[in-house]
Amino acid sequence: MLRLPRLDYLRPRSVGEATELAAKHPGAMFIAGGTDLVPNLKRRQFNATTLISLNALPDGRLVEGDIHHGVTIGARVTLDELARHEMLGSPFRALAQACGSVSTPQVRYMGTLGGNLLVDPRCNYYNQTYSWRKAVGFCLKKDGDICLVARSSPRCWAVSSSDSAPAALALNAEVTLQGVEGTRRMAAAALYRDDGIDYTSKRPDEVITTIHLPAVEGRMTSAYWKLRRRPAFDFPILGVAVAITWDGGAVREARAALGAVASHPVDITSFLAPLEGARPTEDLIAEVAEAADKPSRPLDNTDLSHYWRKRMTKVYIERALRDACGLEPLGGRLTAQVRAGAG
Amino acid sequence: MPIADRVAVRLRVNGEEVAVMVPPYKTLLEVLREDLGLTGTKHGCELGECSTCGVLVDGRPYLSCLAMPLDLEGREITTVEGMADGSEPDPLQVAFAELGAAQCGYCTPAMLLTARALLDHDPHPTRDAIKEALSGVLCRCTGYLKIFEAVELAASRGRRHG
Amino acid sequence: MADELAIVGKSLTKPDAFAKVSGQTRFADDLALPRMLFGRILRSPHPHARIVRVDTSRARALPGVLAVLTGDDLPIKFGILPVSQDEEALAREKVRYVGDPIAAVAATDEWIADEALELIEAQFTELRPIMSIEQAIAADAEPIHGTSNVHKAVALEFGDTDAAMLAAQHVREDVVFFEGNTHLPMEQHAAVAQYGADGKLTLWTSSQTPHYVHRALGKVLELPMSRIRVIATPNGGGFGGKSDIFSHELVAARLAMVTRRPVKITLTREEVFYAHRGRHPVLMKVKTGLTKDGRITAMQFRSFLDGGGYGSYGVASTYYTGALQATTYAIPRYRFEAVRVFTNKPPCGPKRGHGTPQPRFALETHFDKVAEELGLDPVELRLRNLPRPDSRTVNWLRITSCGLEACINKVVEGSGFLERRRSMPRGRGLGFAVSSYLSGAGTAIYWNDMPHSEVQLKLDRNGGVALLCGAIDIGQGSDHILAAIVAEVLGVALEDIQLTTADTDLTPIDLGSYSSRVTFMAGNAAKAAAEKVRGQLFEAVARALPCDVDDLLARDRRIVRRNQPAEGVSFAQAVQLAEAAGGVVTATGSYTPPKLAGPYKGSGVGPSPAYSFSAAVVEVDCDVRTGEVRVPEVWIAHDIGRAINPVLVEGQVEGSVYMALGEALMEEQTFRLGLHKFPSLLEYKSPTALEAPVMHTYLVETIDREGPFGAKEAGQGPLLPVIPAVANAVYNALGVRIDEIPITPDKVLKAMSDRSKRVGPASTPAFEFPPLIKADVPEEWKGK
Ligand SMILES: Cc1cc2nc3c(=O)[nH]c(=O)nc-3n(C[C@H](O)[C@H](O)[C@H](O)COP(=O)(O)OP(=O)(O)OC[C@H]3O[C@@H](n4cnc5c(N)ncnc54)[C@H](O)[C@@H]3O)c2cc1C
Ligand code: SF4
Ligand code: FES
Ligand code: FES
């Protein structure tokens, strides 16, 4: 049986206590649902000797506010709750869909939004047992000194594999962090760094306490499309989140982000500029999608071939855009792909 | 600081309060099987990738291989051993037995518990709802069809005691 | 009163069902003995290397470590086949794949055991790894065993195929590839060993073949078999993956002997991928000659098997890639050449359908193309070449009952195949294929004259029936089959039968749960034993009533006169009468298959006392922009002979279809940098409940004259037609040929954008096969 390394398990009763414990125990890690952390620890992907559980904290489990004033989500709200939450109706549907498309019902009952935003970037040279990694000679990300995907690369290209991260970017979400040095609030996009190892700007002692979805003015629609081999269990090998605010039948603002094509969620909002002020027709959407896949540069370190994943990017951008624009996302074409998410 | 050898964990399993001294890094799966003798809970990967280790926590399907016992104090844990009411098996257990929904029987405890959680929240699920609810438990033997049929049969017979 | 069947043919609840649904079934890893230690195995990090030194001193010194073993502690080689005794429990000189066992420890817990493994220092000289068929047969390849990487090469010919090809009006040749995949039972293999103060060794193991494990333990441990007891625990899925002898079984036993404490070894999921013995990757070339109207005149078949690092069942697998072509099609002239090579990967072996799904894929896609060229529909082509019941194939396989035509009709009608496949929108398609499979191998692994299955019955005074048999239930329902057959013959209820199975101390031999043999062979043995013991009861009752023995009937827990059912005794009274007359009421039954091998070398693989037949239609729904393929509906018909328990047969058929769809669309065991690319349940893709199609299962009963109550196999055959039917359906949907399994979306999209409209291998490598063994053809094929 694969087991956790020997470690201490601390259960602070307040966020303040949690951050202090983290500052006191270098190398300690927070654990929420444990669904990303525990498997990674069993494969010895980290050296943590202390886990600081966030599960005895009194707060962090509420969803508050509404569409007109903005919604605040506690970091420990589970993915299952979010997938079904009434507050995440049409405008914020992309986030509900993203949460509802994570892995299995079991993982969604246990996994939290905070943990999901911070999923350790994945790579199929890295998410392997210690003995497998040892046999292959280890890699930069843990215990080794080269990248096995891009051997001459000085950096790690592990893939940002969170479903909620691109949705958070597309919805212009913000996160609140609390650490020993105080509390700060930042755009979700600022939480991420384009590096497979050092992937977050969150400091080790900082706890994500809440995630905020901004107030919506007028009408907004959103959608999340996820590509993966099986309709359950699998991490995204491509995620597309789009959010559109409307002036009547015309697009006021269109935002979008890609997941699983780089080490961070990639904002592709600038590629959607041609939509702004326009009534999105099928042709216009196809045209925009055709160009918007530019920043997608998948490497051969997830499931299926990276050539194929690259080719899929525009298809999925188009489908997500159509979905958010109220067009039949598949354009009447038959499809095998189960639509992502609960929504 | 040395790592704590053993800590006291108090759990509520199948309606009974139990207290064990275990290393704090043992998962619920290990504590159930190795310290409480509840070997009805199985395992196929210990990494969250099969759900064979599924149990219920407060009526929701959880993966015991990823769950940390210290965080489950005060929660209600149900394993397959707790499904029957004394001598009376759960209608799902009867239906699984009758329809051959347990071939090798290895995924069966998790399948049954997951189906129980479904029926408790949706007593008459559609086929699609059953598929969705069971999508997290892998079975290599049955092709799932007998399992779907057994859940439907149990649903049609209703929960014991009304 | 008619002799109608009371239990056989009914969908009753199997005897082990309630234990399984209540979590009481004890699988190997569920066992815990007092003072038990935990064993772990150190495995090779290199695909191909010479072992220079293994230093275990630091591991031995770790507190909590009770024993450390290396290859020198278990130097005797073993293997499942007598001709391939090429494995060591712990490698001594060389390692042949990443995962090959090198050393082992027993410790008081798994944390300490794992730490101890880290402290073992192993030094290697790396050798060039051989990771493909082409590399293995290259002239300068470093030999993995001996002097060549050719493990087995065969060349057989039945009649002059070259002449027949020349005379044929239509000839077609295809080259296809089937990537290997693995069984993936949900239960990870586990074994618990105990060495008693009396010098007796007991091993509990999740094995499909306790008898062969027993033999290997005797050989490797150099203990008399009488001092070894092997108990197979219920298998949490097998599919062929637990039918070999595994390092951890031998190691646990030796560790228990050394420490004098019980030792448990449970493989991790990653180690299960290394244990493997799964589906061989096979590259194949098939060439068929036909008449204009689609009658086969000759076939030439070539296969190249990638065997992995050891022999395992490979010699048999090699022959199986050529054995069953002629049980599905009437082929008058047939040539078969095959070669199995060693590569530096986990050893391949038998997975559900052993060696036959790959050629089935080749054949059935080939005939789909042939039919199109000839302007025939694919169903008509099959109907023109049906095998006949009560015949011999050109390679001497004896067919008894054959329900293939009925199977074809069922699925074709049920699916509306002929009409619907012409009118489907782009992206939707239907595919069709047929197959046959053995009901147990007609020759045993060790050639001898002893039975393949034996059953012992012991009746008690209260009417209970103790049934002892070496067969192990791996989920296929063998416990039920045995109990049902005995209960039927004795006229008692299922719950009157007490089963003791798969315990080498207590139960008579059954060779194991492999090659779909248990229902047929152990079933026949159970029937023979029950009939014998019933004879004893009838005699005693006939004396007591008195009446004629032939006048008696056993049913409803009574033994009564056929025409005066009021006259008779209870079953328990009958046992008491017999016991009073002759002591313990007991009988044994056994089954030895008829000698069926043909008059040529290599004829031992393929013969079976009976063949099952299947036909399938698969519907696919393809995403034309992504190449993804989904299967919404499957129609499958299976000639089962007789369904002893229809619900269990359906379960086997549905499970086979499921496994086939996984293989067709996503499962693959592939390698990168010399090691398994993703030995995990997440990255080795196994279909989920959401992908389960609607299935229409038709059971065709042909009441085979040699099967128990007419039964044949169900556990493997129905897998076979499904994989090629998916490929044929993809062609129907998109006009592309994916001549390579699995059919992944990237391949489909590639084929769609390629001018050839095809993805697949172009040719087979140059290889000099041995001279053809030219066998005589059976009388019925002479002059045809
Ligand atoms: C088989 C399998 C499939 C999966 N598939 C998917 C998938 O499809 N998509 C997907 O997105 N994820 C997937 N996951 C990953 C994971 O389950 C989810 O991302 C989940 O949401 C993580 O949440 P958690 O609460 O369990 O996080 P944890 O595992 O508890 O934590 C994850 C990381 O976040 C940190 N962390 C957690 N909460 C906080 C906080 N409040 N403040 C600061 N740091 C915090 C932890 O220290 C850790 O580094 C999968 C996991 C498994 C095992
Ligand atoms: S991208 Fe390179 S460095 Fe990063 S985890 Fe993968 S192999 Fe290692
Ligand atoms: S054992 Fe596989 S998910 Fe827990
Ligand atoms: S019954 Fe064997 S895995 Fe489900």
Short mmCIF file of C-alpha atoms in Angstrom, two decimals, chain A residues 1-11 25 31-36 38-40 42-43 49-51 53-56 61 78 80 84 100 103-110 122 129 230-233, chain B residues 1-5 23-27 29-30 33-34 43 45-51 54-55 60-68 70-73 75 110 114 117 121 132-138:
data_model
loop_
_atom_site.label_atom_id
_atom_site.label_comp_id
_atom_site.label_asym_id
_atom_site.label_seq_id
_atom_site.Cartn_x
_atom_site.Cartn_y
_atom_site.Cartn_z
CA MET A 1 0.00 0.00 0.00
CA LEU A 2 1.28 3.46 -0.83
CA ARG A 3 1.55 5.45 2.36
CA LEU A 4 2.22 8.99 3.47
CA PRO A 5 5.68 9.82 4.70
CA ARG A 6 5.98 10.17 8.44
CA LEU A 7 4.80 13.65 9.32
CA ASP A 8 3.15 15.75 11.97
CA TYR A 9 -0.42 16.82 11.63
CA LEU A 10 -1.39 20.14 13.18
CA ARG A 11 -4.90 21.47 13.49
CA HIS A 25 7.68 25.19 10.46
CA ILE A 31 -4.00 20.75 3.73
CA ALA A 32 -7.65 21.33 2.93
CA GLY A 33 -9.43 18.47 1.14
CA GLY A 34 -6.09 16.75 0.66
CA THR A 35 -7.09 15.43 -2.74
CA ASP A 36 -4.14 17.00 -4.52
CA VAL A 38 -2.08 13.53 -0.28
CA PRO A 39 -1.44 11.67 -3.56
CA ASN A 40 1.49 13.97 -4.26
CA LYS A 42 2.49 9.58 -1.22
CA ARG A 43 4.58 9.86 -4.37
CA THR A 49 7.35 16.95 7.44
CA THR A 50 4.39 18.88 8.82
CA LEU A 51 0.88 19.31 7.53
CA SER A 53 -4.83 21.27 8.45
CA LEU A 54 -7.25 24.02 7.54
CA ASN A 55 -10.16 21.82 8.46
CA ALA A 56 -10.51 22.92 12.06
CA ARG A 61 -17.15 27.45 4.27
CA THR A 78 -16.19 22.17 -1.70
CA ASP A 80 -19.47 19.83 -5.20
CA ARG A 84 -24.56 23.06 -7.67
CA GLY A 100 -18.39 20.25 -11.56
CA SER A 103 -12.39 14.39 -11.41
CA THR A 104 -15.09 12.34 -9.68
CA PRO A 105 -18.01 13.01 -7.35
CA GLN A 106 -15.85 11.69 -4.52
CA VAL A 107 -13.07 14.17 -5.20
CA ARG A 108 -15.60 16.98 -5.52
CA TYR A 109 -17.10 16.19 -2.12
CA MET A 110 -13.66 16.39 -0.54
CA ARG A 122 1.36 18.42 -13.38
CA THR A 129 6.04 7.38 -7.62
CA ARG A 230 -12.68 10.18 -19.99
CA PRO A 231 -15.74 12.08 -18.75
CA ALA A 232 -14.73 11.32 -15.14
CA PHE A 233 -11.45 11.14 -13.23
CA MET B 1 10.91 18.52 16.45
CA PRO B 2 10.38 14.76 16.37
CA ILE B 3 7.33 13.51 14.59
CA ALA B 4 4.58 12.35 16.92
CA ASP B 5 4.64 8.61 17.15
CA PRO B 23 0.44 7.54 13.77
CA PRO B 24 -1.05 10.85 12.61
CA TYR B 25 0.02 10.20 9.03
CA LYS B 26 -2.15 7.11 8.62
CA THR B 27 -5.05 7.68 6.28
CA LEU B 29 -8.20 3.66 4.83
CA GLU B 30 -5.26 2.37 6.83
CA ARG B 33 -8.40 -1.79 7.70
CA GLU B 34 -5.44 -2.14 9.98
CA HIS B 43 -8.13 -0.23 -2.11
CA CYS B 45 -4.40 2.68 -5.91
CA GLU B 46 -4.29 4.68 -2.66
CA LEU B 47 -4.07 7.82 -4.81
CA GLY B 48 -7.66 8.86 -5.41
CA GLU B 49 -7.72 7.28 -8.87
CA CYS B 50 -10.26 4.46 -8.48
CA SER B 51 -12.56 5.09 -5.48
CA GLY B 54 -14.94 4.69 -0.88
CA VAL B 55 -16.76 5.18 2.41
CA ARG B 60 -21.36 11.62 1.27
CA PRO B 61 -18.96 9.41 -0.69
CA TYR B 62 -15.39 10.03 0.43
CA LEU B 63 -12.08 8.48 -0.52
CA SER B 64 -10.69 6.87 2.60
CA CYS B 65 -7.22 6.66 1.04
CA LEU B 66 -6.99 10.47 0.97
CA ALA B 67 -8.94 11.30 4.12
CA MET B 68 -7.08 12.20 7.30
CA LEU B 70 -7.89 13.61 12.71
CA ASP B 71 -10.06 15.83 10.55
CA LEU B 72 -12.96 13.40 10.73
CA GLU B 73 -13.51 13.47 14.46
CA ARG B 75 -18.23 13.06 11.61
CA ALA B 110 -17.59 1.31 -2.66
CA THR B 114 -21.94 5.38 -3.36
CA ALA B 117 -25.64 8.07 -0.91
CA HIS B 121 -30.67 12.09 -1.85
CA GLU B 132 -23.09 10.19 -12.99
CA ALA B 133 -23.17 9.22 -9.32
CA LEU B 134 -21.23 5.99 -9.89
CA SER B 135 -18.81 7.50 -12.40
CA GLY B 136 -16.12 7.77 -9.74
CA VAL B 137 -15.95 4.07 -8.90
CA LEU B 138 -14.07 1.91 -11.37
#
